[in-house]
Tab-separated table of C-alpha atoms and ligand atoms in Angstrom:
chain	number	residue	atom	x	y	z
A	1	MET	CA	-6.298	-42.395	-1.989
A	2	GLY	CA	-5.402	-40.248	-4.956
A	3	ASN	CA	-5.350	-37.380	-2.480
A	4	ASP	CA	-2.574	-38.796	-0.288
A	5	LYS	CA	0.045	-36.703	-2.020
A	6	LEU	CA	-1.955	-33.644	-0.942
A	7	SER	CA	-2.521	-34.671	2.679
A	8	TRP	CA	0.407	-32.490	3.775
A	9	ILE	CA	-1.647	-29.438	2.829
A	10	GLN	CA	-4.421	-30.369	5.258
A	11	ASP	CA	-1.751	-30.937	7.934
A	12	GLU	CA	-0.284	-27.501	7.277
A	13	LEU	CA	-3.729	-25.899	7.407
A	14	ASP	CA	-4.417	-27.621	10.724
A	15	ASN	CA	-1.059	-26.374	12.040
A	16	LEU	CA	-1.974	-22.816	11.120
A	17	LYS	CA	-5.272	-23.160	12.942
A	18	SER	CA	-3.755	-24.582	16.129
A	19	ALA	CA	-1.069	-21.848	16.114
A	20	GLY	CA	-3.717	-19.124	15.791
A	21	LEU	CA	-2.203	-18.036	12.463
A	22	TYR	CA	-5.030	-19.104	10.168
A	23	ASN	CA	-6.581	-16.189	8.219
A	24	THR	CA	-10.306	-16.002	8.727
A	25	ILE	CA	-11.742	-13.701	6.104
A	26	ARG	CA	-14.921	-11.735	6.784
A	27	THR	CA	-17.564	-11.528	4.080
A	28	ILE	CA	-18.642	-7.956	3.266
A	29	GLU	CA	-22.258	-7.704	2.123
A	30	SER	CA	-22.211	-4.025	1.132
A	31	PRO	CA	-20.027	-1.573	-0.806
A	32	MET	CA	-16.636	-0.871	0.808
A	33	ASP	CA	-17.259	2.325	2.748
A	34	ALA	CA	-17.037	3.968	6.196
A	35	TRP	CA	-19.675	1.498	7.356
A	36	VAL	CA	-19.904	-2.056	6.021
A	37	LYS	CA	-22.403	-4.862	6.448
A	38	ILE	CA	-21.039	-8.125	7.877
A	39	ASP	CA	-23.280	-11.043	8.919
A	40	GLY	CA	-26.243	-8.715	8.465
A	41	ARG	CA	-24.833	-6.146	10.945
A	42	SER	CA	-23.603	-2.661	10.154
A	43	LEU	CA	-20.038	-2.049	11.389
A	44	LEU	CA	-17.773	0.983	11.461
A	45	ASN	CA	-14.928	0.060	9.121
A	46	PHE	CA	-11.263	0.750	9.975
A	47	CYS	CA	-9.707	-2.038	7.899
A	48	ALA	CA	-9.778	-0.821	4.307
A	49	ASN	CA	-7.063	1.154	2.496
A	50	ASN	CA	-9.934	3.197	1.082
A	51	TYR	CA	-8.295	6.414	2.357
A	52	LEU	CA	-10.459	8.841	0.421
A	53	GLY	CA	-13.731	6.925	0.251
A	54	LEU	CA	-13.369	6.565	-3.531
A	55	ALA	CA	-14.214	2.831	-3.559
A	56	ASN	CA	-17.899	3.740	-3.594
A	57	HIS	CA	-17.861	7.359	-4.797
A	58	PRO	CA	-20.976	8.384	-6.794
A	59	ARG	CA	-18.972	10.199	-9.498
A	60	ILE	CA	-16.706	7.194	-9.998
A	61	ARG	CA	-19.659	4.817	-10.183
A	62	GLU	CA	-21.214	7.005	-12.895
A	63	ALA	CA	-17.998	7.462	-14.914
A	64	THR	CA	-17.437	3.702	-14.839
A	65	LYS	CA	-20.924	2.901	-16.139
A	66	LYS	CA	-20.459	5.386	-18.979
A	67	ALA	CA	-17.084	3.912	-19.944
A	68	ILE	CA	-18.581	0.419	-20.089
A	69	ASP	CA	-21.220	1.718	-22.528
A	70	THR	CA	-18.437	3.146	-24.732
A	71	PHE	CA	-15.632	0.580	-24.418
A	72	GLY	CA	-17.144	-2.624	-22.991
A	73	VAL	CA	-15.326	-4.329	-20.147
A	74	GLY	CA	-12.217	-6.260	-21.233
A	75	PRO	CA	-8.949	-5.202	-22.891
A	76	GLY	CA	-8.880	-8.379	-25.044
A	77	ALA	CA	-5.259	-9.403	-24.578
A	78	VAL	CA	-1.878	-8.028	-23.667
A	79	ARG	CA	-1.322	-4.543	-25.028
A	80	THR	CA	1.690	-5.397	-27.195
A	81	ILE	CA	-0.474	-7.828	-29.174
A	82	ALA	CA	-4.086	-6.608	-29.123
A	83	GLY	CA	-3.209	-2.905	-29.099
A	84	THR	CA	-3.764	-0.494	-26.275
A	85	MET	CA	-7.027	1.270	-25.538
A	86	SER	CA	-7.117	5.061	-25.630
A	87	LEU	CA	-8.490	4.896	-22.088
A	88	HIS	CA	-5.238	3.405	-20.749
A	89	ILE	CA	-3.145	6.010	-22.562
A	90	ALA	CA	-5.364	8.768	-21.155
A	91	LEU	CA	-4.977	7.424	-17.616
A	92	GLU	CA	-1.194	7.198	-17.930
A	93	GLN	CA	-0.901	10.725	-19.285
A	94	ARG	CA	-3.163	12.144	-16.600
A	95	LEU	CA	-1.253	10.342	-13.837
A	96	ALA	CA	2.098	11.595	-15.170
A	97	GLU	CA	0.745	15.176	-15.220
A	98	PHE	CA	-0.787	14.797	-11.771
A	99	LYS	CA	2.464	13.536	-10.298
A	100	ARG	CA	4.651	15.868	-12.384
A	101	ALA	CA	6.627	12.869	-13.637
A	102	GLU	CA	8.060	12.588	-17.155
A	103	ALA	CA	5.964	9.513	-17.913
A	104	CYS	CA	3.783	6.827	-16.408
A	105	ILE	CA	2.799	3.240	-17.250
A	106	SER	CA	-0.036	1.250	-15.684
A	107	PHE	CA	0.092	-2.354	-14.468
A	108	GLN	CA	-2.679	-4.681	-13.277
A	109	SER	CA	-1.751	-4.068	-9.631
A	110	GLY	CA	0.918	-2.572	-7.424
A	111	PHE	CA	2.180	-6.098	-6.814
A	112	ALA	CA	2.561	-6.653	-10.576
A	113	ALA	CA	4.280	-3.262	-10.939
A	114	ASN	CA	7.012	-4.341	-8.495
A	115	LEU	CA	7.372	-7.795	-10.060
A	116	GLY	CA	7.699	-6.175	-13.484
A	117	THR	CA	9.922	-3.252	-12.660
A	118	ILE	CA	12.665	-4.611	-10.409
A	119	PRO	CA	13.822	-7.429	-12.761
A	120	ALA	CA	13.684	-4.942	-15.653
A	121	ILE	CA	16.215	-2.591	-14.054
A	122	VAL	CA	18.600	-4.992	-12.272
A	123	GLY	CA	19.735	-8.575	-12.838
A	124	ARG	CA	22.491	-11.056	-12.039
A	125	GLY	CA	25.662	-9.292	-10.889
A	126	ASP	CA	23.756	-6.185	-9.781
A	127	VAL	CA	22.996	-5.049	-6.225
A	128	ILE	CA	19.736	-3.964	-4.559
A	129	PHE	CA	19.844	-2.079	-1.256
A	130	SER	CA	16.477	-2.841	0.334
A	131	ASP	CA	14.908	-1.551	3.578
A	132	GLU	CA	14.416	-4.531	5.922
A	133	LEU	CA	10.690	-3.754	6.255
A	134	ASN	CA	9.944	-3.478	2.525
A	135	HIS	CA	6.654	-4.914	1.240
A	136	ALA	CA	6.356	-8.558	0.137
A	137	SER	CA	5.949	-7.541	-3.520
A	138	ILE	CA	9.319	-5.734	-3.419
A	139	ILE	CA	10.924	-8.775	-1.810
A	140	ASP	CA	9.481	-11.039	-4.525
A	141	GLY	CA	10.508	-8.613	-7.288
A	142	CYS	CA	14.054	-8.593	-5.866
A	143	ARG	CA	14.147	-12.411	-5.868
A	144	LEU	CA	12.921	-12.606	-9.452
A	145	SER	CA	15.639	-10.203	-10.571
A	146	ARG	CA	18.468	-12.539	-9.380
A	147	ALA	CA	20.391	-9.472	-8.231
A	148	LYS	CA	22.199	-9.567	-4.881
A	149	VAL	CA	19.932	-8.155	-2.142
A	150	VAL	CA	21.575	-6.201	0.685
A	151	ARG	CA	19.115	-5.346	3.444
A	152	TYR	CA	19.668	-2.214	5.507
A	153	LYS	CA	18.111	-1.369	8.881
A	154	HIS	CA	14.671	0.181	8.710
A	155	ASN	CA	14.870	3.868	7.699
A	156	ASP	CA	18.523	3.920	8.843
A	157	VAL	CA	20.516	6.071	6.404
A	158	ASP	CA	23.818	5.505	8.241
A	159	ASP	CA	23.391	1.744	7.981
A	160	LEU	CA	22.541	2.134	4.280
A	161	VAL	CA	25.783	4.064	3.722
A	162	SER	CA	27.885	1.444	5.513
A	163	GLN	CA	26.228	-1.329	3.503
A	164	ILE	CA	27.008	0.567	0.286
A	165	GLU	CA	30.635	1.063	1.387
A	166	ALA	CA	30.915	-2.651	2.259
A	167	THR	CA	29.558	-3.872	-1.074
A	168	ALA	CA	32.428	-3.306	-3.469
A	169	GLU	CA	31.432	-5.635	-6.290
A	170	PHE	CA	28.519	-4.578	-8.387
A	171	GLY	CA	27.209	-3.993	-11.874
A	172	ARG	CA	24.231	-1.679	-11.537
A	173	ARG	CA	22.900	-0.606	-8.142
A	174	VAL	CA	19.484	0.529	-6.896
A	175	ILE	CA	18.119	1.621	-3.507
A	176	ILE	CA	14.518	0.472	-2.960
A	177	SER	CA	12.217	1.554	-0.137
A	178	ASP	CA	8.551	1.650	0.699
A	179	GLY	CA	7.395	5.278	0.915
A	180	VAL	CA	4.958	4.791	3.798
A	181	PHE	CA	5.413	1.572	5.783
A	182	SER	CA	2.064	-0.141	5.930
A	183	MET	CA	2.177	-1.672	9.407
A	184	ASP	CA	3.661	1.269	11.341
A	185	GLY	CA	2.492	4.231	9.258
A	186	ASP	CA	5.950	5.848	9.285
A	187	ILE	CA	7.494	7.632	6.289
A	188	ALA	CA	10.812	6.732	4.618
A	189	PRO	CA	13.438	9.539	4.756
A	190	LEU	CA	13.322	9.721	0.963
A	191	ASP	CA	15.161	13.066	0.802
A	192	LYS	CA	18.159	11.506	2.590
A	193	LEU	CA	17.975	8.282	0.572
A	194	VAL	CA	18.102	10.347	-2.630
A	195	GLU	CA	21.099	12.349	-1.361
A	196	VAL	CA	22.966	9.117	-0.660
A	197	ALA	CA	21.963	7.697	-4.046
A	198	GLU	CA	23.195	10.819	-5.829
A	199	ARG	CA	26.465	10.793	-3.884
A	200	TYR	CA	27.189	7.173	-4.903
A	201	ASP	CA	25.534	7.351	-8.350
A	202	ILE	CA	22.930	4.692	-7.492
A	203	MET	CA	19.397	4.419	-8.941
A	204	THR	CA	16.459	5.093	-6.607
A	205	MET	CA	13.078	3.400	-6.515
A	206	VAL	CA	10.278	4.128	-4.036
A	207	ASP	CA	7.054	2.156	-3.607
A	208	ASP	CA	4.481	4.764	-2.667
A	209	ALA	CA	1.466	2.443	-2.358
A	210	HIS	CA	0.297	4.013	0.923
A	211	GLY	CA	1.397	7.540	-0.053
A	212	GLU	CA	-0.448	7.689	-3.377
A	213	GLY	CA	-3.489	9.945	-2.864
A	214	VAL	CA	-2.380	10.540	0.736
A	215	LEU	CA	0.991	12.339	0.903
A	216	GLY	CA	2.064	15.500	-0.934
A	217	HIS	CA	-0.062	18.354	-2.229
A	218	GLY	CA	-3.541	17.018	-2.938
A	219	GLY	CA	-2.304	13.406	-2.683
A	220	ARG	CA	0.428	13.656	-5.325
A	221	GLY	CA	2.586	11.211	-3.378
A	222	ILE	CA	5.875	11.005	-1.515
A	223	VAL	CA	8.021	12.550	-4.266
A	224	ASP	CA	5.851	15.669	-4.070
A	225	HIS	CA	5.841	15.512	-0.232
A	226	PHE	CA	9.635	15.898	-0.217
A	227	GLY	CA	9.822	18.112	-3.345
A	228	LEU	CA	12.022	15.580	-5.136
A	229	HIS	CA	10.514	15.841	-8.640
A	230	GLY	CA	12.928	14.522	-11.263
A	231	ARG	CA	15.341	13.105	-8.656
A	232	VAL	CA	13.690	9.721	-7.991
A	233	ASP	CA	14.241	7.358	-10.923
A	234	VAL	CA	11.261	5.051	-10.397
A	235	GLU	CA	8.126	5.584	-8.365
A	236	ILE	CA	5.739	2.645	-7.945
A	237	GLY	CA	2.188	3.443	-7.005
A	238	THR	CA	-1.064	1.620	-6.533
A	239	LEU	CA	-4.569	2.463	-7.671
A	240	SER	CA	-5.974	-0.058	-5.188
A	241	LYS	CA	-5.683	2.001	-2.012
A	242	ALA	CA	-6.522	5.737	-1.918
A	243	PHE	CA	-7.703	5.533	-5.546
A	244	GLY	CA	-10.236	2.982	-4.370
A	245	VAL	CA	-10.076	0.727	-7.432
A	246	MET	CA	-7.427	-1.759	-8.632
A	247	GLY	CA	-4.255	-1.267	-10.610
A	248	GLY	CA	-0.611	-0.288	-10.341
A	249	LEU	CA	1.512	2.415	-11.840
A	250	VAL	CA	5.131	3.247	-12.450
A	251	ALA	CA	5.961	6.933	-12.787
A	252	GLY	CA	9.354	8.458	-13.407
A	253	LYS	CA	11.908	8.955	-16.120
A	254	ALA	CA	10.485	8.516	-19.649
A	255	VAL	CA	13.285	6.163	-20.636
A	256	ILE	CA	12.367	3.747	-17.835
A	257	VAL	CA	8.686	3.777	-18.792
A	258	GLU	CA	9.647	3.101	-22.407
A	259	TRP	CA	11.884	0.226	-21.249
A	260	LEU	CA	9.029	-1.279	-19.178
A	261	ARG	CA	6.802	-1.300	-22.285
A	262	GLN	CA	9.490	-3.542	-23.851
A	263	ARG	CA	10.675	-5.560	-20.866
A	264	GLY	CA	8.128	-5.422	-18.024
A	265	ARG	CA	6.979	-9.050	-17.909
A	266	PRO	CA	3.507	-8.494	-16.364
A	267	PHE	CA	3.000	-5.836	-19.071
A	268	LEU	CA	4.094	-8.208	-21.847
A	269	PHE	CA	2.453	-11.401	-20.600
A	270	SER	CA	-0.693	-10.386	-18.723
A	271	SER	CA	-3.670	-8.395	-19.997
A	272	ALA	CA	-4.116	-4.738	-19.136
A	273	MET	CA	-6.347	-3.225	-16.443
A	274	THR	CA	-10.044	-3.703	-17.280
A	275	VAL	CA	-12.134	-0.886	-18.773
A	276	PRO	CA	-14.116	-0.241	-15.560
A	277	ASP	CA	-10.891	-0.142	-13.473
A	278	THR	CA	-9.234	2.263	-15.881
A	279	ALA	CA	-12.241	4.563	-16.209
A	280	ALA	CA	-12.739	4.604	-12.450
A	281	CYS	CA	-9.099	5.597	-11.899
A	282	LEU	CA	-9.362	8.360	-14.499
A	283	GLU	CA	-12.324	9.842	-12.644
A	284	ALA	CA	-10.384	9.496	-9.378
A	285	VAL	CA	-7.587	11.629	-10.874
A	286	ASN	CA	-10.223	14.202	-11.900
A	287	ILE	CA	-11.571	14.335	-8.359
A	288	LEU	CA	-8.098	14.715	-6.842
A	289	GLN	CA	-7.127	17.411	-9.320
A	290	GLU	CA	-10.220	19.485	-8.658
A	291	SER	CA	-9.871	19.785	-4.909
A	292	THR	CA	-7.793	18.782	-1.888
A	293	GLU	CA	-10.946	18.444	0.224
A	294	LEU	CA	-10.830	14.641	0.631
A	295	ILE	CA	-7.132	14.596	1.477
A	296	ASP	CA	-7.616	17.390	4.009
A	297	ARG	CA	-10.472	15.495	5.664
A	298	LEU	CA	-8.425	12.281	5.746
A	299	TRP	CA	-5.571	13.983	7.619
A	300	ALA	CA	-7.979	15.835	9.942
A	301	ASN	CA	-9.734	12.560	10.853
A	302	ALA	CA	-6.415	10.795	11.422
A	303	ALA	CA	-5.170	13.626	13.660
A	304	ILE	CA	-8.323	13.501	15.808
A	305	PHE	CA	-8.113	9.718	16.099
A	306	ARG	CA	-4.388	9.596	16.928
A	307	ALA	CA	-4.551	12.419	19.496
A	308	GLY	CA	-7.666	10.886	21.077
A	309	MET	CA	-5.998	7.498	21.422
A	310	GLN	CA	-2.821	8.996	22.886
A	311	ASP	CA	-4.848	11.073	25.396
A	312	MET	CA	-6.494	7.860	26.612
A	313	GLY	CA	-3.048	6.284	27.118
A	314	PHE	CA	-2.833	4.011	24.081
A	315	ASP	CA	0.544	3.496	22.385
A	316	THR	CA	0.273	4.474	18.699
A	317	GLY	CA	3.843	3.553	17.793
A	318	PHE	CA	5.631	5.509	15.070
A	319	SER	CA	2.565	6.614	13.120
A	320	GLN	CA	3.058	9.760	11.001
A	321	THR	CA	0.242	9.076	8.549
A	322	PRO	CA	-3.452	8.012	8.567
A	323	ILE	CA	-2.260	4.459	9.376
A	324	VAL	CA	-2.445	4.286	13.181
A	325	PRO	CA	-1.200	1.086	14.869
A	326	VAL	CA	-2.539	0.492	18.373
A	327	MET	CA	0.344	-1.407	19.945
A	328	LEU	CA	-0.784	-4.255	22.215
A	329	GLY	CA	2.192	-6.637	22.423
A	330	GLU	CA	1.149	-10.274	22.283
A	331	ALA	CA	-0.966	-11.637	19.430
A	332	PRO	CA	-3.715	-13.262	21.564
A	333	LEU	CA	-4.429	-9.916	23.281
A	334	ALA	CA	-4.608	-8.129	19.922
A	335	GLN	CA	-6.982	-10.790	18.606
A	336	GLN	CA	-9.153	-10.567	21.715
A	337	PHE	CA	-9.190	-6.770	21.429
A	338	SER	CA	-10.261	-6.993	17.785
A	339	ARG	CA	-13.034	-9.490	18.644
A	340	HIS	CA	-14.403	-7.224	21.394
A	341	LEU	CA	-14.346	-4.242	19.036
A	342	PHE	CA	-16.196	-6.326	16.464
A	343	GLU	CA	-18.871	-7.297	18.981
A	344	GLN	CA	-19.301	-3.615	19.787
A	345	GLY	CA	-19.652	-2.618	16.125
A	346	VAL	CA	-16.108	-1.607	15.131
A	347	PHE	CA	-14.267	-3.576	12.418
A	348	ALA	CA	-10.500	-3.196	13.023
A	349	MET	CA	-8.018	-5.972	12.347
A	350	ALA	CA	-5.458	-7.507	14.683
A	351	ILE	CA	-2.055	-7.968	13.056
A	352	GLY	CA	0.544	-10.362	14.427
A	353	PHE	CA	3.568	-12.428	13.426
A	354	PRO	CA	4.792	-12.872	10.667
A	355	THR	CA	3.312	-9.636	9.282
A	356	VAL	CA	4.887	-7.775	12.226
A	357	PRO	CA	7.635	-8.999	14.615
A	358	ARG	CA	6.739	-11.243	17.583
A	359	GLY	CA	5.681	-9.211	20.618
A	360	LYS	CA	4.614	-6.291	18.417
A	361	ALA	CA	1.051	-7.359	17.721
A	362	ARG	CA	-1.373	-4.544	17.213
A	363	ILE	CA	-4.718	-3.366	15.970
A	364	ARG	CA	-4.095	-1.536	12.710
A	365	VAL	CA	-6.482	1.369	12.297
A	366	MET	CA	-6.942	2.743	8.795
A	367	ASN	CA	-8.463	6.210	8.878
A	368	SER	CA	-10.450	7.479	5.917
A	369	ALA	CA	-12.026	10.639	4.582
A	370	ALA	CA	-15.188	8.561	4.334
A	371	HIS	CA	-15.548	8.690	8.142
A	372	SER	CA	-17.524	11.530	9.688
A	373	GLU	CA	-16.341	13.215	12.867
A	374	GLU	CA	-19.088	11.320	14.725
A	375	ASP	CA	-17.690	8.048	13.358
A	376	ILE	CA	-14.243	8.885	14.749
A	377	LYS	CA	-15.711	9.831	18.137
A	378	LEU	CA	-17.700	6.599	18.246
A	379	ALA	CA	-14.542	4.633	17.434
A	380	LEU	CA	-12.606	6.392	20.216
A	381	LYS	CA	-15.391	5.642	22.709
A	382	THR	CA	-15.409	1.967	21.696
A	383	PHE	CA	-11.605	1.689	21.932
A	384	TYR	CA	-11.831	3.267	25.398
A	385	GLU	CA	-14.436	0.765	26.582
A	386	VAL	CA	-12.575	-2.263	25.221
A	387	GLY	CA	-9.253	-0.889	26.500
A	388	GLN	CA	-10.687	-0.572	30.021
A	389	GLU	CA	-12.378	-3.950	29.859
A	390	LEU	CA	-9.134	-5.701	28.868
A	391	GLY	CA	-6.926	-3.666	31.210
A	392	VAL	CA	-4.871	-2.106	28.429
A	393	ILE	CA	-5.449	1.463	29.620
B	401	PLP	C1	-0.464	-2.714	-1.003
B	401	PLP	C2	0.902	-2.623	-1.461
B	401	PLP	C3	1.279	-3.144	-2.699
B	401	PLP	C4	0.326	-3.930	-3.557
B	401	PLP	O1	-0.579	-3.094	-4.217
B	401	PLP	P1	-1.807	-3.760	-5.022
B	401	PLP	O2	-2.189	-2.704	-5.987
B	401	PLP	O3	-2.855	-4.060	-4.008
B	401	PLP	O4	-1.282	-4.986	-5.679
B	401	PLP	C5	2.574	-2.960	-3.129
B	401	PLP	N1	3.467	-2.303	-2.364
B	401	PLP	C6	3.156	-1.801	-1.152
B	401	PLP	C7	4.186	-1.071	-0.361
B	401	PLP	C8	1.859	-1.951	-0.652
B	401	PLP	O5	1.552	-1.453	0.546
């Protein structure tokens, strides 16, 4: 009886189920790695954003245990009140050096970094030019800011320019784009976006979640990829993907980082990254700075996979990065494809509406340096068999 006011939730859940849009989440019974254990079976994993295999790297496991012995586990409270641990300062300095940015500040996640940063740099009366395919955390950050949001066509610099020309009333202005788009694996034309921004004197912000540890020399990110050091005002990154841990970062001009320490709400009102997260990320930076081996292997694996799929006649969309979508069209086919792969030992997720447009359902394949060449060949063979079985190729 007392639950009647909540009965709408059960109705909504039932609707999701009947529409085939209900998220069923697999339980992983092993570390996140090239192979994972699900329901007692070992499966080849192509779902994680664990690009470099750092989520279960022996050096990171060791460094984390040591840090716990020195610093414990929790940061105690928000940094402005309880003080900040030397570990967090060390991580921020190392990340700034690594990315050749003036300064860097860490957040609890990439999501929190966007929610904190966008409302700190624009507000009511200001204008945000936002790529139509930007990530949900950018969209939410834009909403929180109360600035006017003008969407431009995906990666379309000409459309961006006409939107800028058509928007005459503004206080401050910023252009915001994902660096690598997570569902298609294509790269934003950041060099051209920066040129436009400089021409019109607009701030630039890029969210490099899928480029961090992937693009640029040794994984230094999209700003390094395009050689734009010092010309992008704010770069958001995540420590939850290639870095294999959890956390967010903002790198860029020192004055912006200083401002976020004063006005970034998730920084002011939510505790810092935990000790194990921070120590693990520090060791990840060490590993990336010592060698480009993991990044090289990631790109080599992705190239073998993409070429193999194309040779077999699969459509891999606009992929330019280790994210390789296998375009299948309608959602039920993508789901069926994913189920067959799963039965044959390959864990690769079907993605449909609303994450991607209707009719553009796909299997999203996340390549990783953790995979061996044999793993990639086994995946190709399994995709071939399922593709034949379902009449896709
Ligand atoms: C994954 C992702 C995020 C969120 O990062 P978390 O660290 O997992 O919160 C933010 N932006 C983009 C573009 C992403 O792909």
